[in-house]
Amino acid sequence: MLPAHVTLLEVGPRDGLQNESQPVPAAVKIELVQRLQAAGLREIEVTSYVSPKWVPQMADAAQVMAGIKRERGVRYSVLTPNLKGFEAAVAGAVANSAILPDEIVVFGAASEAFSQRNINCGVEESIERFRPVVEAAHARGIKVRCAVSVALGCPYQGEVTPDEVERVVRLMKGIGVDHCGIADTIGVGTPKRVQAALERALKHFPIEQVSGHFHDTYGQALANIYACLELGIHTFDASVAGLGGCPYAKGATGNVGTEDVLFMLNGLGIATGVDMERLIDAAEFISGVLGRKPVSRTGNALLAKRANARVIA
Ligand code: HMG
Ligand code: MG
């Protein structure tokens, strides 16, 4: 039996926008987050406290966190690869009443090569960098999620095995991470292989604390989410309008579109609490600012329907 309820974790403001070459003003990011929460999303990954030299688009993290009106029931998360990032996230909340994140994300990789390119250190060293971040977060009552990148394939190494995934999952568990996200960074996973990778996470984390993060480069993301639903997994990352990519995985497209996942879940009768019309408002807003159509199929179909309705009216 499939789960009755799914939590959609919206990553568009972070994973979606981090790869945009045109600067996106902080005010737009703030408006996007507010539209997403208005659509009923209760988990929003807002931004990253990373080096602005590495990811310039996220340089305004503090400004964005200071501009959002916190909505009751919404959990806000941010990426913090090291203590410097974590301290910046906390300092913003103390100094200018920015939102204190409910959850931080440390991001490791199942391959050494990707770890080096993405965070400039090897896998074991990355875990040692995350250890004090996890401790500092827990000391403040902040939860920690990890992302295990390139779990289904690596742009530098090629194939990645479930054993390699499990090695990182185990290391993450060892430093006290609360939640484990398995990420198909370059979208090459297919359903059975995805199940094999996610099953390794389920060996170490309870099912409520395991999620899937699927980039849709090869059009497999919805099939992969369905395969996870069959395992009972009920938390998935998704990106409004299908925005995004990873700056260190060239050619990888965005996460699966939130609208596409919602359309499938609605059809399956699985509750999410997310309102499609308001989600489409958010997709229309950000697509308008970026000056291009959404990548998500459902986003496009419903926006075309809206445009037709306007012409007829
Ligand atoms: P490093 O160069 O090894 O770090 O970078 P460092 O400690 O030697 O510091 C170098 C410079 O960065 C110094 O500045 C530091 O102050 C600064 P300088 O003295 O040269 O002016 N610095 C920072 N600045 C702001 N915030 C910080 C910070 N840390 C150091 N937190 C580091 C290591 C991890 C910082 C760097 O490699 C980095 O920022 N990488 C960015 C990685 C990234 O954001 N990738 C995209 C997100 S992950 C992703 O998309 C995958 C995911 O979606 C899942 C999936 O799909 O796979 C989650
Ligand atoms: Mg990603």
Coordinates of C-alpha atoms and ligand atoms in Angstrom, one line a residue:
M1 CA 0.0 0.0 0.0
L2 CA 1.3 3.5 -0.8
P3 CA 1.6 6.1 1.9
A4 CA -1.6 8.1 2.6
H5 CA 0.4 11.4 3.1
V6 CA 3.5 12.8 1.5
T7 CA 5.6 15.7 2.7
L8 CA 7.0 17.8 -0.2
L9 CA 10.1 19.6 0.7
E10 CA 10.4 22.6 -1.6
V11 CA 14.0 23.2 -2.7
G12 CA 13.4 25.7 -5.5
P13 CA 14.6 28.8 -3.7
R14 CA 17.9 27.0 -3.0
D15 CA 18.6 24.2 -5.4
G16 CA 16.5 25.8 -8.0
L17 CA 18.1 29.3 -8.0
Q18 CA 21.7 28.4 -7.0
N19 CA 22.6 27.7 -10.6
E20 CA 21.0 30.8 -12.1
S21 CA 23.6 32.8 -14.0
Q22 CA 21.5 36.0 -13.8
P23 CA 21.5 37.6 -10.4
V24 CA 18.1 37.1 -8.7
P25 CA 17.4 39.9 -6.2
A26 CA 16.8 38.9 -2.6
A27 CA 13.4 40.5 -2.8
V28 CA 12.4 38.0 -5.5
K29 CA 13.7 35.1 -3.4
I30 CA 11.7 36.3 -0.4
E31 CA 8.5 36.7 -2.5
L32 CA 9.0 33.2 -3.9
V33 CA 9.3 31.7 -0.4
Q34 CA 6.2 33.5 0.7
R35 CA 4.2 32.3 -2.3
L36 CA 5.4 28.7 -1.7
Q37 CA 4.3 28.8 2.0
A38 CA 1.0 30.4 0.9
A39 CA 0.6 27.3 -1.4
G40 CA 0.7 25.1 1.7
L41 CA 4.3 23.9 1.5
R42 CA 5.4 23.2 5.1
E43 CA 9.1 22.4 4.4
I44 CA 11.1 25.0 2.5
E45 CA 14.8 24.9 1.8
V46 CA 15.5 28.6 1.6
T47 CA 19.2 29.3 0.9
S48 CA 22.8 28.2 1.5
Y49 CA 25.5 29.7 3.7
V50 CA 28.3 28.8 1.5
S51 CA 31.3 30.6 0.0
P52 CA 30.0 33.4 -2.3
K53 CA 33.1 32.7 -4.5
W54 CA 31.8 29.2 -5.1
V55 CA 28.1 30.0 -5.4
P56 CA 27.6 33.7 -6.0
Q57 CA 23.8 33.4 -6.3
M58 CA 23.5 32.4 -2.6
A59 CA 25.6 35.4 -1.3
D60 CA 22.4 37.1 0.0
A61 CA 21.5 34.2 2.3
A62 CA 21.3 36.5 5.4
Q63 CA 19.3 39.1 3.6
V64 CA 16.8 36.5 2.4
M65 CA 16.4 34.9 5.8
A66 CA 15.9 38.4 7.3
G67 CA 13.1 39.2 4.8
I68 CA 10.8 36.2 5.1
K69 CA 7.8 36.5 7.3
R70 CA 7.8 33.3 9.3
E71 CA 4.6 31.4 8.9
R72 CA 3.4 29.1 11.7
G73 CA 3.9 25.4 10.9
V74 CA 6.5 26.0 8.2
R75 CA 10.0 24.6 8.7
Y76 CA 12.8 26.5 7.1
S77 CA 16.1 24.8 6.2
V78 CA 19.4 26.1 5.0
L79 CA 22.6 24.5 3.7
T80 CA 25.6 24.9 6.0
P81 CA 28.7 23.0 4.9
N82 CA 30.9 24.1 7.8
L83 CA 30.9 25.9 11.1
K84 CA 31.4 29.3 9.4
G85 CA 28.1 28.7 7.5
F86 CA 26.3 27.6 10.6
E87 CA 27.5 30.5 12.6
A88 CA 26.4 32.9 9.9
A89 CA 22.9 31.4 9.9
V90 CA 22.6 31.8 13.6
A91 CA 24.2 35.3 13.7
G92 CA 21.7 36.6 11.3
A93 CA 18.9 35.4 13.5
V94 CA 20.4 37.0 16.6
A95 CA 21.5 40.3 15.0
N96 CA 18.7 41.2 12.7
S97 CA 15.8 39.0 13.6
A98 CA 16.3 36.8 10.5
I99 CA 14.6 33.4 10.7
L100 CA 16.6 30.9 12.7
P101 CA 16.5 27.8 10.6
D102 CA 14.6 24.8 11.9
E103 CA 16.9 22.5 10.2
I104 CA 20.3 22.7 8.6
V105 CA 21.6 20.6 5.8
V106 CA 25.1 19.2 5.6
F107 CA 25.9 17.8 2.2
G108 CA 28.3 15.0 1.5
A109 CA 28.8 12.7 -1.5
A110 CA 28.9 9.0 -2.3
S111 CA 32.0 9.6 -4.5
E112 CA 35.4 11.1 -3.6
A113 CA 35.6 12.9 -6.9
F114 CA 32.3 14.8 -6.4
S115 CA 33.1 15.6 -2.8
Q116 CA 36.3 17.2 -3.9
R117 CA 34.6 19.3 -6.6
N118 CA 31.6 20.3 -4.6
I119 CA 33.1 21.0 -1.1
N120 CA 36.8 20.9 -1.7
C121 CA 37.6 17.9 0.5
G122 CA 37.3 14.1 0.6
V123 CA 34.4 12.2 2.0
E124 CA 36.0 11.3 5.4
E125 CA 37.3 14.8 5.9
S126 CA 33.8 16.2 5.0
I127 CA 32.3 14.1 7.8
E128 CA 34.8 15.5 10.2
R129 CA 33.9 19.1 9.1
F130 CA 30.2 18.3 9.6
R131 CA 30.7 16.8 13.1
P132 CA 31.0 20.1 15.0
V133 CA 28.2 21.6 12.8
V134 CA 25.9 18.8 13.9
E135 CA 26.9 19.3 17.5
A136 CA 26.4 23.1 17.3
A137 CA 23.0 22.7 15.7
H138 CA 21.8 20.2 18.2
A139 CA 23.0 22.4 21.1
R140 CA 20.5 25.0 19.7
G141 CA 17.7 22.6 19.2
I142 CA 18.1 22.7 15.4
K143 CA 17.7 19.5 13.4
V144 CA 20.2 18.3 10.9
R145 CA 19.5 16.7 7.6
C146 CA 22.2 15.3 5.3
A147 CA 22.2 15.0 1.6
V148 CA 24.1 12.1 0.1
S149 CA 24.9 13.4 -3.4
V150 CA 25.6 11.4 -6.5
A151 CA 24.0 8.3 -5.0
L152 CA 22.9 7.0 -8.3
G153 CA 25.8 8.1 -10.5
C154 CA 28.6 10.6 -10.5
P155 CA 29.6 13.0 -13.3
Y156 CA 33.3 12.3 -12.5
Q157 CA 33.5 8.7 -11.3
G158 CA 30.6 7.2 -13.3
E159 CA 28.8 4.4 -11.6
V160 CA 28.1 4.5 -7.8
T161 CA 27.2 1.4 -5.9
P162 CA 24.8 0.9 -3.1
D163 CA 27.8 0.0 -0.9
E164 CA 29.3 3.4 -1.6
V165 CA 26.0 5.0 -0.7
E166 CA 25.7 3.0 2.6
R167 CA 29.2 4.0 3.6
V168 CA 28.3 7.7 3.6
V169 CA 24.9 7.0 5.2
R170 CA 26.6 5.2 8.0
L171 CA 29.2 8.0 8.5
M172 CA 26.4 10.5 8.6
K173 CA 24.4 8.5 11.2
G174 CA 27.7 8.2 13.2
I175 CA 27.9 11.9 13.6
G176 CA 24.3 12.2 14.8
V177 CA 22.5 13.5 11.6
D178 CA 18.7 13.3 12.1
H179 CA 17.5 12.8 8.6
C180 CA 19.0 11.3 5.5
G181 CA 18.3 12.5 2.0
I182 CA 19.5 10.4 -0.9
A183 CA 20.2 12.5 -3.9
D184 CA 20.4 11.6 -7.6
T185 CA 22.3 14.7 -8.5
I186 CA 22.6 14.0 -12.2
G187 CA 19.2 12.2 -12.6
V188 CA 20.5 8.9 -14.0
G189 CA 18.8 6.6 -11.5
T190 CA 16.0 4.3 -12.5
P191 CA 13.4 2.8 -10.2
K192 CA 15.0 -0.5 -9.2
R193 CA 18.4 1.1 -8.7
V194 CA 16.8 3.9 -6.7
Q195 CA 15.1 1.4 -4.4
A196 CA 18.4 -0.4 -3.9
A197 CA 20.1 2.9 -2.8
L198 CA 17.2 4.0 -0.6
E199 CA 17.0 0.6 1.1
R200 CA 20.6 1.3 2.3
A201 CA 19.4 4.5 4.0
L202 CA 16.5 2.6 5.5
K203 CA 18.9 0.2 7.2
H204 CA 20.3 3.1 9.3
F205 CA 17.4 5.7 9.6
P206 CA 13.7 5.3 10.3
I207 CA 11.5 5.7 7.3
E208 CA 10.2 9.1 8.5
Q209 CA 13.8 10.3 8.4
V210 CA 14.6 9.2 4.8
S211 CA 13.8 11.2 1.7
G212 CA 14.5 11.2 -2.0
H213 CA 16.0 14.1 -4.0
F214 CA 15.7 13.5 -7.7
H215 CA 17.0 15.7 -10.4
D216 CA 15.1 15.0 -13.6
T217 CA 17.8 15.1 -16.2
Y218 CA 16.8 11.8 -17.8
G219 CA 13.1 12.1 -17.1
Q220 CA 13.1 9.4 -14.5
A221 CA 12.3 11.4 -11.4
L222 CA 8.5 10.6 -11.2
A223 CA 9.1 6.9 -11.8
N224 CA 11.8 7.0 -9.1
I225 CA 9.4 8.7 -6.6
Y226 CA 6.8 6.1 -7.3
A227 CA 9.4 3.4 -6.6
C228 CA 10.1 5.1 -3.3
L229 CA 6.4 5.3 -2.5
E230 CA 6.3 1.5 -3.0
L231 CA 8.9 1.3 -0.2
G232 CA 6.7 3.5 2.0
I233 CA 9.0 6.5 1.8
H234 CA 6.9 9.6 2.1
T235 CA 9.2 12.7 1.9
F236 CA 10.5 14.1 -1.3
D237 CA 12.4 17.2 -2.4
A238 CA 11.0 19.0 -5.4
S239 CA 11.6 22.3 -7.0
V240 CA 8.9 24.8 -8.1
A241 CA 8.8 25.1 -11.9
G242 CA 11.5 22.4 -12.1
L243 CA 14.1 25.1 -11.5
G244 CA 17.7 24.3 -11.0
G245 CA 20.8 22.2 -11.2
C246 CA 24.0 21.9 -9.3
P247 CA 26.9 24.1 -10.2
Y248 CA 29.3 21.2 -9.7
A249 CA 27.3 18.7 -11.9
K250 CA 27.4 20.3 -15.4
G251 CA 24.5 19.4 -17.6
A252 CA 22.4 18.2 -14.7
T253 CA 18.9 19.8 -14.9
G254 CA 16.7 20.8 -12.0
N255 CA 15.0 18.8 -9.4
V256 CA 11.7 17.3 -10.4
G257 CA 9.1 20.0 -10.6
T258 CA 6.9 20.3 -7.5
E259 CA 3.8 20.7 -9.7
D260 CA 4.6 17.4 -11.5
V261 CA 5.0 15.5 -8.2
L262 CA 1.8 17.1 -6.8
F263 CA -0.2 16.2 -10.0
M264 CA 0.9 12.6 -9.6
L265 CA 0.2 12.5 -5.9
N266 CA -3.2 14.1 -6.3
G267 CA -4.0 11.5 -8.9
L268 CA -3.0 8.7 -6.5
G269 CA -5.2 10.3 -3.8
I270 CA -2.2 11.0 -1.6
A271 CA -2.6 14.0 0.7
T272 CA 0.1 16.7 0.7
G273 CA -1.7 19.9 2.0
V274 CA -0.4 21.7 -1.1
D275 CA -2.8 23.8 -3.2
M276 CA -2.1 23.4 -7.0
E277 CA -3.5 26.7 -8.0
R278 CA -1.4 28.6 -5.5
L279 CA 1.7 26.5 -6.4
I280 CA 1.1 27.5 -10.1
D281 CA 1.0 31.1 -8.9
A282 CA 4.5 30.7 -7.5
A283 CA 5.7 28.9 -10.6
E284 CA 4.3 31.7 -12.8
F285 CA 5.9 34.3 -10.6
I286 CA 9.4 32.9 -10.7
S287 CA 9.2 32.0 -14.4
G288 CA 8.1 35.5 -15.2
V289 CA 11.1 37.0 -13.3
L290 CA 13.5 34.6 -15.0
G291 CA 11.9 35.3 -18.4
R292 CA 11.4 31.7 -19.4
K293 CA 8.7 28.9 -19.2
P294 CA 8.8 26.4 -16.4
V295 CA 10.6 23.2 -17.0
S296 CA 7.9 21.2 -15.2
R297 CA 5.3 19.7 -17.6
T298 CA 2.4 20.2 -15.2
G299 CA 3.4 23.8 -14.7
N300 CA 3.4 24.5 -18.4
A301 CA 0.2 22.7 -19.0
L302 CA -1.7 24.5 -16.3
L303 CA -0.2 27.9 -17.2
A304 CA -1.2 27.4 -20.8
K305 CA -4.7 26.6 -19.6
R306 CA -4.7 29.8 -17.5
A307 CA -3.6 31.8 -20.5
N308 CA -6.3 30.3 -22.7
A309 CA -8.9 31.1 -20.1
R310 CA -7.7 34.7 -20.0
V311 CA -8.0 35.0 -23.8
I312 CA -11.6 33.5 -23.7
A313 CA -12.6 35.8 -20.9
Ligands
HMG1 P1 37.2 25.9 1.0 O1 37.8 26.8 0.0 O2 37.7 24.5 1.2 O3 37.0 26.6 2.4 O4 35.6 25.8 0.7 P2 38.0 27.4 3.3 O5 37.7 27.1 4.7 O6 39.5 27.1 2.8 O7 37.7 28.9 2.9 C1 37.9 29.5 1.7 C2 37.2 30.8 1.6 O8 35.7 30.6 1.7 C3 37.5 31.8 2.7 O9 37.3 33.1 2.2 C4 36.4 31.5 3.7 O10 36.1 32.6 4.6 C5 35.2 31.3 2.8 P3 38.6 34.0 1.7 O11 39.5 34.0 2.9 O12 39.2 33.2 0.6 O13 37.9 35.3 1.3 N1 34.2 30.4 3.4 C6 32.9 30.8 3.5 N2 32.2 31.9 3.1 C7 30.9 31.9 3.4 N3 30.2 30.9 4.0 C8 30.8 29.7 4.3 C9 32.2 29.7 4.1 N4 33.2 28.7 4.3 C10 34.4 29.2 3.9 N5 30.2 28.7 4.9 C11 33.3 25.3 1.1 C12 34.7 24.9 1.4 C13 32.4 24.2 1.5 C14 33.0 26.6 1.9 C15 33.2 25.6 -0.4 O14 33.6 24.5 -1.2 C16 31.8 26.0 -0.8 O15 31.2 26.9 -0.4 N6 31.2 25.1 -1.7 C17 29.9 25.4 -2.2 C18 29.2 24.1 -2.4 C19 27.8 24.3 -2.8 O16 27.1 25.2 -2.3 N7 27.3 23.4 -3.7 C20 25.9 23.4 -4.2 C21 25.0 22.9 -3.1 S1 25.1 21.2 -2.8 C22 23.9 20.6 -4.0 O17 23.4 21.3 -4.8 C23 23.6 19.1 -3.9 C24 22.2 18.9 -3.3 O18 21.2 19.6 -4.0 C25 21.9 17.4 -3.4 C26 22.2 16.8 -4.8 O19 21.4 17.2 -5.7 O20 23.2 16.1 -4.9 C27 22.2 19.3 -1.8
MG2 MG 20.2 18.9 -5.8

